[in-house]
Amino acid sequence: MLAGLGHAHLFVLEALIKRKLSACRVTVCTAELQHVYSGMVPGWLSGLYSAQDLSIDVAALCARAGATLLPHNVIAINAAARRVTLANGEDMEYDVCSLAVGSMPSGLQLSGAREYAIPLKPLQNVERIIRVLDTREIATRGVCVVGGGLAGVEMALAARARLRANNVEDAVPITIVTRDATLFVKRGERLREQLETACARANVRVVSNATLSAVREQSLLLDDGVEIPSALTIWATGPAAQPWLAASDLATDDAGYVLVNDALQSVSSSAVFAAGDCATLQTAPDISKAGVYAVRMGPMLVRALHDALQGRAPSVRYTPQKRWLALVSTADGRAIASYGFLSIRTTWAMWLKDRIDRTFIARFRNAGA
Ligand SMILES: Cc1cc2nc3c(=O)[nH]c(=O)nc-3n(C[C@H](O)[C@H](O)[C@H](O)COP(=O)(O)OP(=O)(O)OC[C@H]3O[C@@H](n4cnc5c(N)ncnc54)[C@H](O)[C@@H]3O)c2cc1C
């Protein structure tokens, strides 16, 4: 049972196609029938990519892997009984279950957020963002992006690039609202400075130390009474765990993510594995929820599942890398390459990002084709 088609499960389906996984009956449960690759999402918004460029057809991939696709999300798991419940009410039994269901945007319980903001998960929501950005109403009230992390900054810069391509003047406000004192701080001063410079060049305003008290149809309300007009509010807050994980009988960390050992196996149920954002490694609980890790976990998960299906204890030991190269698109033909505390903004970095992203998509789109 593969719950969700996160990055790591793409590797599992590829392994099935290549017959690198023990013969078994595989069921994939996910309501999202296109896997949208997040690294290319800002480029989709800016107009660099079409929806097709960054999507993998889930049904076609499952068919090539010989897996049965059930187009429903999982809403509950009972590990003791080895059963999952699907959103359509169906109850399914499994021998081995692997979870790659990602995360959801945090803070959506704020008043008006679900009604008036567009969250970045599911990623298909970008279609709605594009539709609104392409309307005239934008010209009067502008755009707000809630969240000053890398995704928030990339989306704000991409929104400006799209508006410029639509001949909308830079006077139309784009505002990043963050509760932190500055934009993304985790990778040091240099990256932060470059993000700020990119925002200044794109006429993207940053409102920091801001606490939101409500999202309204045409504005954001801060707790100090300030109201920021917004015809489009993009919700780009950090990740949160899906609540049904902590509500299950699986061991989870304090934030509600499934706690796994270094073989990506649940610490409380040997028949359950988890990878990507939905999992927290007991040996490295502080690594970021990032696609880079979700991808690296893929081949490890394949080996761990192979062992489990053979009835063996998992032989893999996944050690996440401490540093990774982040490539942040500034939507002007350049990207910032950031490694550790080093950071440089060049066209070369954008070329590299485009190449890595397109290669990833092509690998799974063509697997077994
Ligand atoms: C705009 C944006 C840009 C980003 N850029 C980068 C980047 O450049 N580099 C980077 O490292 N990280 C980036 N990230 C973070 C990255 O997207 C996540 O860390 C990554 O997608 C997590 O991968 P995953 O495989 O765990 O889950 P996901 O890729 O989120 O996949 C989860 C899948 O499971 C499905 N699913 C969800 N819930 C259920 C359920 N209950 N039942 C069944 N199926 C379900 C979903 O529909 C989805 O198909 C970005 C995020 C955003 C929003």
XYZ file of N, CA and C in Angstrom, residues 140-144 173 175 205 218-220 226-233:
57
model
N -5.747 46.984 -8.971
C -6.196 47.942 -7.966
C -5.707 47.585 -6.553
N -5.707 46.323 -6.205
C -5.403 45.976 -4.804
C -4.101 45.199 -4.623
N -3.565 44.625 -5.663
C -2.274 43.954 -5.548
C -2.335 42.564 -4.923
N -1.143 42.053 -4.591
C -0.971 40.665 -4.154
C -0.277 40.639 -2.800
N -0.700 39.737 -1.917
C 0.041 39.499 -0.674
C 0.488 38.043 -0.637
N 1.106 46.784 -5.996
C 1.895 46.279 -4.874
C 1.921 44.747 -4.770
N 3.326 42.258 -1.731
C 3.821 42.365 -0.353
C 4.014 40.978 0.245
N 7.535 44.428 -1.593
C 7.701 44.995 -0.246
C 7.666 43.865 0.783
N -10.630 40.956 0.506
C -9.797 41.864 -0.284
C -8.668 42.478 0.529
N -8.310 41.857 1.648
C -7.229 42.431 2.456
C -6.721 41.438 3.496
N -5.598 41.831 4.114
C -5.068 41.103 5.273
C -5.151 42.048 6.454
N -3.402 47.360 11.323
C -3.064 47.735 9.943
C -3.770 46.777 8.981
N -4.315 47.317 7.887
C -4.983 46.484 6.889
C -4.213 46.626 5.573
N -3.827 45.495 4.980
C -3.078 45.547 3.716
C -4.001 45.060 2.603
N -4.282 45.910 1.608
C -5.169 45.483 0.519
C -4.581 44.289 -0.218
N -5.429 43.387 -0.655
C -4.936 42.210 -1.373
C -6.053 41.601 -2.220
N -5.875 41.641 -3.525
C -6.857 40.986 -4.405
C -6.538 39.505 -4.506
N -5.309 39.145 -4.111
C -4.877 37.736 -4.166
C -3.949 37.489 -2.989
N -4.335 36.559 -2.118
C -3.468 36.213 -0.984
C -2.942 34.797 -1.192
